[in-house]
XYZ file of C-alpha atoms in Angstrom:
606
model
C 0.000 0.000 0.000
C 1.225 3.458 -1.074
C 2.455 5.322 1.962
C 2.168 9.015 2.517
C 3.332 10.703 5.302
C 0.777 12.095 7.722
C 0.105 16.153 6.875
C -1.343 19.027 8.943
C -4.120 20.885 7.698
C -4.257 24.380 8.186
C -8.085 25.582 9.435
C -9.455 28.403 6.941
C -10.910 30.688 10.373
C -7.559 30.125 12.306
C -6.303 33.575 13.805
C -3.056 34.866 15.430
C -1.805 34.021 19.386
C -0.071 34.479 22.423
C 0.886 37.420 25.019
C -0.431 38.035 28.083
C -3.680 35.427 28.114
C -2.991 33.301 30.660
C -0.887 30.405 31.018
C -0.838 28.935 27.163
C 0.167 25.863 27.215
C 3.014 23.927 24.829
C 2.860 20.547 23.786
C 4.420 17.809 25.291
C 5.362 15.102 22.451
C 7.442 12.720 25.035
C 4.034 10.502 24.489
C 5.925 10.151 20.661
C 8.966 9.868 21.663
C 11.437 11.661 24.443
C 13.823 13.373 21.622
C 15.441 13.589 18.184
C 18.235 11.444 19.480
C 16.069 9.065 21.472
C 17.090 5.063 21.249
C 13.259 4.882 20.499
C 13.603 6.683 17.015
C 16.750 4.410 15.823
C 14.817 1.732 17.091
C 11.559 2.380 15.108
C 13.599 3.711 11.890
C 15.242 0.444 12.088
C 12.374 -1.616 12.748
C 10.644 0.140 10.022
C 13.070 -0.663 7.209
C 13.088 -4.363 8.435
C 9.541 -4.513 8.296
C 8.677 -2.972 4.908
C 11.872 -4.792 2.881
C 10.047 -8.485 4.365
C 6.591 -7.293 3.816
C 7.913 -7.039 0.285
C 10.059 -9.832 0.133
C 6.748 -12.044 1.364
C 4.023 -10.602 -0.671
C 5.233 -9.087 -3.808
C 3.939 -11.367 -6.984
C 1.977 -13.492 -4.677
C -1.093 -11.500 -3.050
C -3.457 -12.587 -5.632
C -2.637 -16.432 -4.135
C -3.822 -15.574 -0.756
C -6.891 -17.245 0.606
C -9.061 -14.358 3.232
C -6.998 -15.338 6.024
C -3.553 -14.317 4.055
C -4.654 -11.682 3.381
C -5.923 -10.480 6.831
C -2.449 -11.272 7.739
C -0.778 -9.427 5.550
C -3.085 -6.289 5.871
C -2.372 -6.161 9.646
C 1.170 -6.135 9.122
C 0.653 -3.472 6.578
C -1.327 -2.067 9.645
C 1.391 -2.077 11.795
C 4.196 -0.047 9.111
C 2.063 2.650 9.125
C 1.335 3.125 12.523
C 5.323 3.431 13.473
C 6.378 5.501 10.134
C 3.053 7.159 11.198
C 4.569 7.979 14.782
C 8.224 8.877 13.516
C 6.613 11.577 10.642
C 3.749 13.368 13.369
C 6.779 13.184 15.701
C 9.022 15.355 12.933
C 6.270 16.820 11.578
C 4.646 18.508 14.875
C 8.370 19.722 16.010
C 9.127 21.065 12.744
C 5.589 23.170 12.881
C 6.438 24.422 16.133
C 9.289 26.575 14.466
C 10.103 26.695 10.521
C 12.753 28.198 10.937
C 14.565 26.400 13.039
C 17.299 24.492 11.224
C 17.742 21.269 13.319
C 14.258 21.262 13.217
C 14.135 21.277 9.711
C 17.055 19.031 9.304
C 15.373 16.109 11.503
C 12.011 16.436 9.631
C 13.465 15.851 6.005
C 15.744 13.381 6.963
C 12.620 11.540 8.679
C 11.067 11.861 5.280
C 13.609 11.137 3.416
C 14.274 7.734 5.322
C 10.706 6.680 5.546
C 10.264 7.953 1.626
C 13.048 5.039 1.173
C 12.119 2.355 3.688
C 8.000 2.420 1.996
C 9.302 2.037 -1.279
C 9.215 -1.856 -1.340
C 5.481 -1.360 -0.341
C 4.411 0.532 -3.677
C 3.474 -3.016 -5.206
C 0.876 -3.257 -2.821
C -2.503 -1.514 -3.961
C -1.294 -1.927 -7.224
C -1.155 -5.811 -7.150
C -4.901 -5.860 -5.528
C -6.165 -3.533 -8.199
C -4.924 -6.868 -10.409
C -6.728 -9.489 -8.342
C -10.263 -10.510 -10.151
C -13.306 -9.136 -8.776
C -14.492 -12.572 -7.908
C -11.474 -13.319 -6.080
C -11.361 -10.724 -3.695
C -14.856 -11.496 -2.959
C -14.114 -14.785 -1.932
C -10.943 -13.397 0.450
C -13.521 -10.791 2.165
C -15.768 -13.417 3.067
C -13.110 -13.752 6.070
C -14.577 -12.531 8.646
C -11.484 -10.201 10.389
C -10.398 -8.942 6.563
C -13.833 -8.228 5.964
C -14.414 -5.131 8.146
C -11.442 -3.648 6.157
C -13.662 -3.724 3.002
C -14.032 0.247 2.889
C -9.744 -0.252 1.779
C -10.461 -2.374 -0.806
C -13.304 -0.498 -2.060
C -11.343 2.662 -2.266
C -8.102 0.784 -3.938
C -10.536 -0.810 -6.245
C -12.009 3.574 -7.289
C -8.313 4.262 -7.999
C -7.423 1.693 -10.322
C -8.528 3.483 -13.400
C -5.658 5.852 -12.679
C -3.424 4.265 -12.060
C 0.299 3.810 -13.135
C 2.728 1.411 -14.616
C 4.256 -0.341 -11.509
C 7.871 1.530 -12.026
C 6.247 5.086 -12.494
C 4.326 4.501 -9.516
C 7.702 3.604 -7.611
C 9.273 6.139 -9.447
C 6.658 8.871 -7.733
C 6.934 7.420 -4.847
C 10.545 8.088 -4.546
C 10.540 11.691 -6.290
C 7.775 12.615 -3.642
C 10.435 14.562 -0.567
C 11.580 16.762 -3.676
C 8.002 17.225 -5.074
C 5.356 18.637 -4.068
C 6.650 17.973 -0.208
C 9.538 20.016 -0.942
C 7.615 23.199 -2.573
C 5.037 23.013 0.914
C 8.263 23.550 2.865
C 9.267 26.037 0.718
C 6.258 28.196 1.446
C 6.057 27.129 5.220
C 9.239 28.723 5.745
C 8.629 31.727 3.355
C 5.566 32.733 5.628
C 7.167 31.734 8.439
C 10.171 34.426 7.931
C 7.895 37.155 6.882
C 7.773 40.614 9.000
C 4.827 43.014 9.068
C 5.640 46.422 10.893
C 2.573 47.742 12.139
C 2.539 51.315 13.632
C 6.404 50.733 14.938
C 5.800 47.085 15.833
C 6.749 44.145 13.887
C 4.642 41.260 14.027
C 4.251 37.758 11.883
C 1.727 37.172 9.964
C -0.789 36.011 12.100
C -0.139 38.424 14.773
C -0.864 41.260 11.658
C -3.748 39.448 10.568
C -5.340 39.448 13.485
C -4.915 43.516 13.403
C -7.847 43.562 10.752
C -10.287 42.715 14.193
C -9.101 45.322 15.772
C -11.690 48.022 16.775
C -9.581 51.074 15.719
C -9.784 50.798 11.670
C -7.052 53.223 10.823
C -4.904 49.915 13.027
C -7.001 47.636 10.351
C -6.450 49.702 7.663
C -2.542 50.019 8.315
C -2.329 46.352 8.926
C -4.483 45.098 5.869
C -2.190 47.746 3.763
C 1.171 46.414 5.417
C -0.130 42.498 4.517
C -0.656 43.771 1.074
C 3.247 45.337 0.582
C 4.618 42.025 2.232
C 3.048 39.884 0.415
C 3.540 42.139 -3.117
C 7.413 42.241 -2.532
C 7.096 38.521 -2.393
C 4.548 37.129 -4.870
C 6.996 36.060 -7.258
C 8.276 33.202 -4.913
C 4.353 32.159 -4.149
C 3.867 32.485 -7.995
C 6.425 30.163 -8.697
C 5.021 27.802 -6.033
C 1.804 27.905 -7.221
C 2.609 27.470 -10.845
C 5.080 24.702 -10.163
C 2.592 22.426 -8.451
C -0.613 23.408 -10.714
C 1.398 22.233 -13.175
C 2.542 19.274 -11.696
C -0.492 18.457 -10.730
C -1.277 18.601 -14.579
C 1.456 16.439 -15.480
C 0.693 13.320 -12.924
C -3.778 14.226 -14.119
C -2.700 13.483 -17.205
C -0.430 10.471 -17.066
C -3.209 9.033 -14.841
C -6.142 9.491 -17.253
C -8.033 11.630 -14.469
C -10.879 13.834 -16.447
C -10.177 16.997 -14.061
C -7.737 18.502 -11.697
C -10.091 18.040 -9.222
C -10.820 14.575 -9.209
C -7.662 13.013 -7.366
C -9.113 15.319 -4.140
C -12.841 14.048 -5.053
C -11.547 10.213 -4.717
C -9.537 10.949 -1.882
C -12.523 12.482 -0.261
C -14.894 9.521 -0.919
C -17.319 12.113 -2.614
C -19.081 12.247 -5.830
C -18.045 15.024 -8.479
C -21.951 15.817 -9.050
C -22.120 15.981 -4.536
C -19.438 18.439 -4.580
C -20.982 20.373 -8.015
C -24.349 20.436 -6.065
C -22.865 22.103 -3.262
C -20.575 24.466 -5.085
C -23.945 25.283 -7.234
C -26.265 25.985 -4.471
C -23.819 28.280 -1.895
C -22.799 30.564 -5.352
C -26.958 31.327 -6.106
C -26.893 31.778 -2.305
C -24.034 34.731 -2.491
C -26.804 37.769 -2.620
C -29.219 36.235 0.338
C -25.989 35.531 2.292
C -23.020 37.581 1.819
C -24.204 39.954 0.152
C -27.233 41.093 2.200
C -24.637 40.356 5.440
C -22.222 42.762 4.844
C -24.966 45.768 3.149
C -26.357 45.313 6.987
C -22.615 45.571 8.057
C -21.956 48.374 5.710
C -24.959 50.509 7.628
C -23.702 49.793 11.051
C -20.411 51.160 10.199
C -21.722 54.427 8.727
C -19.472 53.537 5.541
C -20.223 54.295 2.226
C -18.734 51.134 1.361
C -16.685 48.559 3.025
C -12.991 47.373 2.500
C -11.152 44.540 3.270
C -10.096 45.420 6.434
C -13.623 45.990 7.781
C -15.149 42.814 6.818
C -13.455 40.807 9.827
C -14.170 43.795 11.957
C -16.152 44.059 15.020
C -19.369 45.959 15.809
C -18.880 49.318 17.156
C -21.118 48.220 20.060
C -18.999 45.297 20.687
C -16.356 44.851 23.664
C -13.167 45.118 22.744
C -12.134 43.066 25.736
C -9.368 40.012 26.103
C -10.728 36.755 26.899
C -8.494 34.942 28.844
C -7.073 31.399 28.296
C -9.090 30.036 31.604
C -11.946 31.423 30.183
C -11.819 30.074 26.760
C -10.940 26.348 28.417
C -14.409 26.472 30.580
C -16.346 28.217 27.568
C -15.546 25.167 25.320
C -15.987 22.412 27.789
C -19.036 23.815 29.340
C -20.747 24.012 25.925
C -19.224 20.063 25.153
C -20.709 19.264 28.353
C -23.963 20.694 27.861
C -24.445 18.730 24.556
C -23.502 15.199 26.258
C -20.712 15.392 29.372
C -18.898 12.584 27.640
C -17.715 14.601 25.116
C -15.927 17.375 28.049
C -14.155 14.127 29.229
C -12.720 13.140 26.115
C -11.762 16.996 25.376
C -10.218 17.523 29.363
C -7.135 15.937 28.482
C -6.043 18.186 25.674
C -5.619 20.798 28.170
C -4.008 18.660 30.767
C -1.766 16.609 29.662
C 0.217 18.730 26.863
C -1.494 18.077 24.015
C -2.286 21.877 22.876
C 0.230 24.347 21.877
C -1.770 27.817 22.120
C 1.045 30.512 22.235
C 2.249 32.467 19.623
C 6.387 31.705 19.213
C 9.012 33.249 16.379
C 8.883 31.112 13.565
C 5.945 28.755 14.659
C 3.552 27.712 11.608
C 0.110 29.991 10.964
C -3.118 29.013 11.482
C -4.633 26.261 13.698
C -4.543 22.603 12.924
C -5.734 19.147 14.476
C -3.412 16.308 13.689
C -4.615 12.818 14.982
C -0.917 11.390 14.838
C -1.482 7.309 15.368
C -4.031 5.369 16.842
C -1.876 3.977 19.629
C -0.966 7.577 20.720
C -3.231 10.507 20.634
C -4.012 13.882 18.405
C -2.222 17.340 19.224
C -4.339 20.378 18.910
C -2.065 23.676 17.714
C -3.071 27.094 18.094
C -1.893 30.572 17.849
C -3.987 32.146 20.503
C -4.919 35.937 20.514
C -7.607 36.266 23.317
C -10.229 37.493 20.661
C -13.970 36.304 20.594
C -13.155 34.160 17.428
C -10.258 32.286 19.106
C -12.585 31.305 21.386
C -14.158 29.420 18.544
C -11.131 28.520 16.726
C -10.480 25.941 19.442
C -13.824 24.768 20.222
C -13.389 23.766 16.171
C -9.833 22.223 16.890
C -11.115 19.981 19.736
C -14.085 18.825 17.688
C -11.395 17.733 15.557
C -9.891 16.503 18.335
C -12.710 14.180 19.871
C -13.675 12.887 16.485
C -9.853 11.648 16.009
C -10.383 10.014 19.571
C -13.364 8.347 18.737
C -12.136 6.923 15.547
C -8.874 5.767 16.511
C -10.506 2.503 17.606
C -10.557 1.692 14.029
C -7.477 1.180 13.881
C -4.694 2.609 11.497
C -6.337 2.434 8.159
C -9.837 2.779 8.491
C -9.370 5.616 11.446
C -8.883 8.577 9.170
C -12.148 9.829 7.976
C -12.141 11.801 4.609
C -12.031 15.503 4.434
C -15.818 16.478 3.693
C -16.536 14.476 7.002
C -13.476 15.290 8.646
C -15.176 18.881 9.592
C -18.072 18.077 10.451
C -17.027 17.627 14.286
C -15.373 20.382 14.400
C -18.083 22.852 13.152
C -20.469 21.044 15.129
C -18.374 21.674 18.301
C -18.773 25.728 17.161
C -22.146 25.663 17.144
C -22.331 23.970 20.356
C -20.122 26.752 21.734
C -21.912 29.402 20.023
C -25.525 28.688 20.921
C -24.174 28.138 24.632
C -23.004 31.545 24.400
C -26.119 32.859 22.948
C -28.366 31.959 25.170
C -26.073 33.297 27.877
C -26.522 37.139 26.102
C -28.500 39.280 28.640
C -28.903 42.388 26.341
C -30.485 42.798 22.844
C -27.005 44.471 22.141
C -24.620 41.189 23.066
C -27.213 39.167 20.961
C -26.671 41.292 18.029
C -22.989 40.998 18.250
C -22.567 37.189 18.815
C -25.346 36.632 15.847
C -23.280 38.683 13.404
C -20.270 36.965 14.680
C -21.456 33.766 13.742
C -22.999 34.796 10.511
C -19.390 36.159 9.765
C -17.817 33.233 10.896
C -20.812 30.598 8.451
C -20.058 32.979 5.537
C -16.150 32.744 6.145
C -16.578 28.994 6.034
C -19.379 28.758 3.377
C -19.129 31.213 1.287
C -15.263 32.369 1.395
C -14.256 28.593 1.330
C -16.357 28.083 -1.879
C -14.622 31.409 -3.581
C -11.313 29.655 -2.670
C -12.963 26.608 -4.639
C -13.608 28.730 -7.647
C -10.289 30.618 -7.368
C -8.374 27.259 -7.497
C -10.362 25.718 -10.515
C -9.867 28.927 -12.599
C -6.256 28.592 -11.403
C -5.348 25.463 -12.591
C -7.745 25.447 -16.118
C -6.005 28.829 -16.641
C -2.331 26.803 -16.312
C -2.957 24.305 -18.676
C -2.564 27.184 -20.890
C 0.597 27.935 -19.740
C 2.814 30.061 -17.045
C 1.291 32.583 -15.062
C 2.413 35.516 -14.027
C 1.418 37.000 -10.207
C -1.138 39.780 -12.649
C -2.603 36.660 -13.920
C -3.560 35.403 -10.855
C -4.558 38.210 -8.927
C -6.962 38.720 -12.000
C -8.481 35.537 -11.288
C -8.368 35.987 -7.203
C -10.015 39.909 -7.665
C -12.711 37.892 -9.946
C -14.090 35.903 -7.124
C -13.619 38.081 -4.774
C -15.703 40.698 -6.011
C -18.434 37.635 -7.181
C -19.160 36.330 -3.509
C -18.432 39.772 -1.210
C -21.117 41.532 -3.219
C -21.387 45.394 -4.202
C -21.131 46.611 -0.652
C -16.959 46.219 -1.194
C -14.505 48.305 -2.618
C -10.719 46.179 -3.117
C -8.131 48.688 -2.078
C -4.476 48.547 -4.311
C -2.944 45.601 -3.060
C -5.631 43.177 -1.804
C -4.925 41.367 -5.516
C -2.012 39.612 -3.803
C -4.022 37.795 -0.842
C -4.375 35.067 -2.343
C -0.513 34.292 -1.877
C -0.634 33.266 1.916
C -3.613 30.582 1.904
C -1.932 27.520 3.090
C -4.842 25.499 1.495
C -3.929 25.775 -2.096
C -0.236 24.656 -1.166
C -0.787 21.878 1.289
C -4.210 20.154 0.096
C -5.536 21.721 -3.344
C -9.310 21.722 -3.491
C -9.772 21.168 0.222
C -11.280 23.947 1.013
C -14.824 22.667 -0.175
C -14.558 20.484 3.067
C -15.373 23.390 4.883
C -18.623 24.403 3.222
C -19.577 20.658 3.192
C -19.041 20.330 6.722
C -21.032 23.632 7.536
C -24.023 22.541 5.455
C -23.886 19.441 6.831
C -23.673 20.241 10.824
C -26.628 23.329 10.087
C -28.528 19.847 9.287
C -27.277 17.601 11.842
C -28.230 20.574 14.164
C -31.450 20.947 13.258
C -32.051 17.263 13.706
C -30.655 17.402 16.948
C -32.990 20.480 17.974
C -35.843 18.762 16.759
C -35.694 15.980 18.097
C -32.963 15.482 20.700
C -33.850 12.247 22.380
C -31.016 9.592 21.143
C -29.166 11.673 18.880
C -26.260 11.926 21.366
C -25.448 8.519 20.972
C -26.123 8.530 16.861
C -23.527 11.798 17.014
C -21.173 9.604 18.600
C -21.503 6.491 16.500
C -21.112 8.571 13.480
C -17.646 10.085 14.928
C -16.626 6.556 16.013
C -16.767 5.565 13.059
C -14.101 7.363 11.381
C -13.174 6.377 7.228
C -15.178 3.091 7.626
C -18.237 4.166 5.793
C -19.688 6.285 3.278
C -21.013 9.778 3.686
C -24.564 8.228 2.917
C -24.381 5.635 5.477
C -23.655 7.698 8.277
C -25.867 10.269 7.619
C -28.975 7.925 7.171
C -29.631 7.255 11.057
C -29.987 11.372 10.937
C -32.448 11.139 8.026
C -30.136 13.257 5.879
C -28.754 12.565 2.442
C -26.162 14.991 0.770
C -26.615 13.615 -2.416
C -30.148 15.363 -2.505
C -29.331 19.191 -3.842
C -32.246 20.252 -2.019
C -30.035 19.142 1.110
C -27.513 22.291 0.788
C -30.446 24.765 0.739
C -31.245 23.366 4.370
C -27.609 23.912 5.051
C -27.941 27.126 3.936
C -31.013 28.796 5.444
C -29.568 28.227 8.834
C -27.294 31.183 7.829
C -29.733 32.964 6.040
C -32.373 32.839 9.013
C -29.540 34.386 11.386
C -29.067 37.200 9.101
C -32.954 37.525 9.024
C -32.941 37.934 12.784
C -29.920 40.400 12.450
C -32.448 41.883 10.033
C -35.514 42.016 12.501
C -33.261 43.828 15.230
C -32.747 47.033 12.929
């Protein structure tokens, strides 16, 4: 089985962290192992070569002569490899995040992928031998009753093998993979990473400036969202060159693997349908004027603006504290809202916060953004943060630890079936937001705090509905627009203004320098076309919750089955106990008029 070392995923909402909030804690990865030069990692590095060169040396050329309970065999060992090259890259991976720029840091996480690059190379034959077995055969094998709860593997394997490669180009990819597209993500890690924003006489990352755009002084937003802007324009020809260099490698490997469109490798991986994804793309762009639109022409009026710019349409009400909100305070906001829902889901949460497995501060050179990364099933996930003290960082980790308690619940699965596709993947983690919001909703004792946590969570629906699906569009147009050959940074800020201005609406004007914004969204480096996740997980928890509201009694338990679960079933068989199908378009409109009856009570309170 092809191996690929385990990747963060930067959140879309994440914000800036870390001064004076409290005591923000760092992680503590001893539970991996106790250091670079720990026994432990010789020992696994070693073990791990072992274990892959006999896998090989005992299956290759013979899998198709298995009877079901070969084949369970050899699947657990298979099992077992990833779980320990699984450990030794979150291990790497998780340090190196801490600080890019840190050059032993850096150092020990390419060599890790280097040697674990090498030692899974023997394994390449793997899903490309059981694409070869007949039908009728594997049938037979899955009749075993341990190999046959792994079905959900074989069924995926079996959607791939119309793409896929000779047996020596797929080896050959495998091997080329730490200089590929691996080595262009570190590329622009460590480009962010070592970028400075100076800010009124301060000098800030980019988070930290970021976060100056919810600021309640806007000549501070406007001077920060104009200092992004320069930054980012004195550098655009390195993120050009990034972004050109994997679109069109992307191309290259599409078209050697027969795929019809750039987007279908992240459809397969996702265990979606094209037409699913199509539906929901459809449905949230004829939504733009009812959501967006009408959102920010209310926001526009309580601003007394003629028109809004960038750096207002994070910003906060003018009736809205502009107040810090402690670490201690965030902690008890999240896990009273998880225990209000069901206290079983507070105790899985507690032990993020106790045991080191949340780094919340805000250090030179750490990675952007906000991430949940499950690590192995035999260890536990790590929750990273850059923590600010605003309202939306508040939120920011009650979406991490729904991550978080999803990858808890679904590590029981074991190491392949654990890892639940992307389009799923957020649907905890939105879900935990709402929990947190409407906790904090119905805690608002004036018409006034109402307002502002309603708008705040309209904001926060259209920055993951609508903003995520713009990112969509922006990436398709990207990457038809390269098959026609290089692009230059005017090309795509043409193509980022054009659906910009399509799902903000006519309330916006795009100051001189916005054009370049596109150039610091992890997404489109790390995980092209991920970003629909986002909207597919909103839409689908705005369902989920409404279920739940209507009829609460059992759905606890249904919730939890579903997140138990993890990648061993489709997105229509874990939705059905819920009534819900996301294959019905009519099922994103639902999604949908969640947001649009918030902004109708916005509306009402004028």
């Amino acid at each position: 089985m092809r191996f690929t070392l385990p990747q963060k995923v930067f959140d879309a909402k994440a914000t800036g962290g870390g001064q004076e909030f409290g005591d923000l804690p760092d992680w503590d990865l001893t539970d991996l192992y106790p250091a670079t030069d720990a026994p432990e990692v010789k020992r696994d590095l070693d073990w791990l070569e072992e274990a892959c060169a006999s896998f090989a040396r005992d299956y290759e050329g013979k899998l198709a002569e298995l009877d079901g309970a070969g084949m369970y065999e050899c699947l657990l060992r298979d099992e077992r490899i990833s779980q320990v090259a699984g450990r030794l890259g979150s291990f790497a991976g998780l340090l190196y995040y801490q600080n890019t720029v840190d050059a032993g840091r850096a150092k020990f996480y390419s060599d890790i992928q280097d040697k674990i690059t090498t030692y899974t190379a023997p394994l390449v034959f793997f899903s490309l031998e059981v694409n070869r077995i007949p039908d009728e055969k594997l049938e037979e094998m899955l009749t075993h009753e341990g190999l046959a709860r792994y079905r959900p593997i074989f069924e995926r394997m079996r959607k791939m093998r119309p793409y896929q490669l000779s047996d020596e180009l797929e080896r050959y990819e495998h091997d080329m993979s730490v200089v590929g597209a691996a080595a262009w993500n570190k590329l622009f890690d460590e480009t962010i990473a070592d970028l400075k924003f100076t800010v009124n006489g301060e000098t800030r990352g980019i988070e930290a400036t970021t976060t100056l755009m919810m600021e309640q002084d806007r000549s501070v937003r406007e001077a920060a969202a104009r200092e992004i802007g320069r930054v980012l324009g004195d550098n655009v020809k390195i993120f050009s060159r990034v972004h050109n260099t994997l679109a069109k490698m992307g191309q290259v490997e599409d078209k050697w693997r027969g795929m019809p469109t750039p987007q279908t490798g992240r459809h397969l991986a996702n265990d979606v349908e094209p037409e699913v994804v199509q539906a929901l793309r459809d449905a949230v762009v004829a939504a733009y004027p009812k959501l967006s639109h009408r959102y920010y022409e209310l926001k526009r009026g309580w601003l007394g603006l003629d028109k809004l710019q960038v750096w207002d349409r994070n910003a906060p009400l003018p009736m809205e504290e502009n107040r810090v909100v402690g670490w201690d305070e965030a902690r008890e906001t999240v896990l009273d809202a998880y225990a209000g829902f069901d206290p079983k889901m507070a105790e899985i949460a507690q032990p993020f916060f106790t045991e080191g497995w949340i780094d919340a501060g805000v250090k030179p050179g750490k990675a952007p953004g906000a991430f949940a990364h499950p690590t192995v099933t035999d260890a536990h996930p790590y929750v990273m943060l850059n923590y600010l003290g605003k309202q939306r960082d508040v939120m920011t980790l009650a979406h991490e630890l729904g991550h978080g308690v999803h990858q808890v619940l679904a590590a029981d699965q074991g190491e392949l079936l654990a890892s639940t596709p992307l389009t799923l993947a957020e649907t905890a983690s939105v879900f935990g937001e709402m929990l947190t919001f409407q906790k904090l909703l119905k805690s608002a004792t004036t018409d006034a705090e109402r307002k502002v946590l309603l708008a705040g969570k309209v904001e926060d629906m259209i920055n993951t509905v609508v903003r995520q699906i713009a990112f969509y569009d922006f990436e398709c147009k990207l990457h038809e627009a390269r098959k026609g050959g290089e692009l230059t940074p005017e090309d795509i800020n043409r193509i980022w203004m054009s659906v910009q201005g399509e799902s903000l609406g006519p309330a916006f004007d795009f100051m001189d320098g916005y054009e370049v914004y596109w150039s610091y969204i992890p997404h489109f480096v790390h995980s092209p076309f991920y970003v629909y996740a986002y909207a597919f997980g909103d839409g689908l928890v705005n369902a989920l919750y409404a279920a739940y509201t209507e009829q609460p009694e059992g759905f606890q338990e249904k919730y939890f089955d579903m997140l138990r679960a993890g990648g061993s079933k489709h997105h229509t068989e874990l939705l059905k106990p819920f009534g819900l199908d996301a294959s019905d378009p009519k099922f994103w409109d639902k999604g949908l008029s969640m947001i649009s009856g918030f902004i109708d009570q916005l509306e009402a309170m004028e």
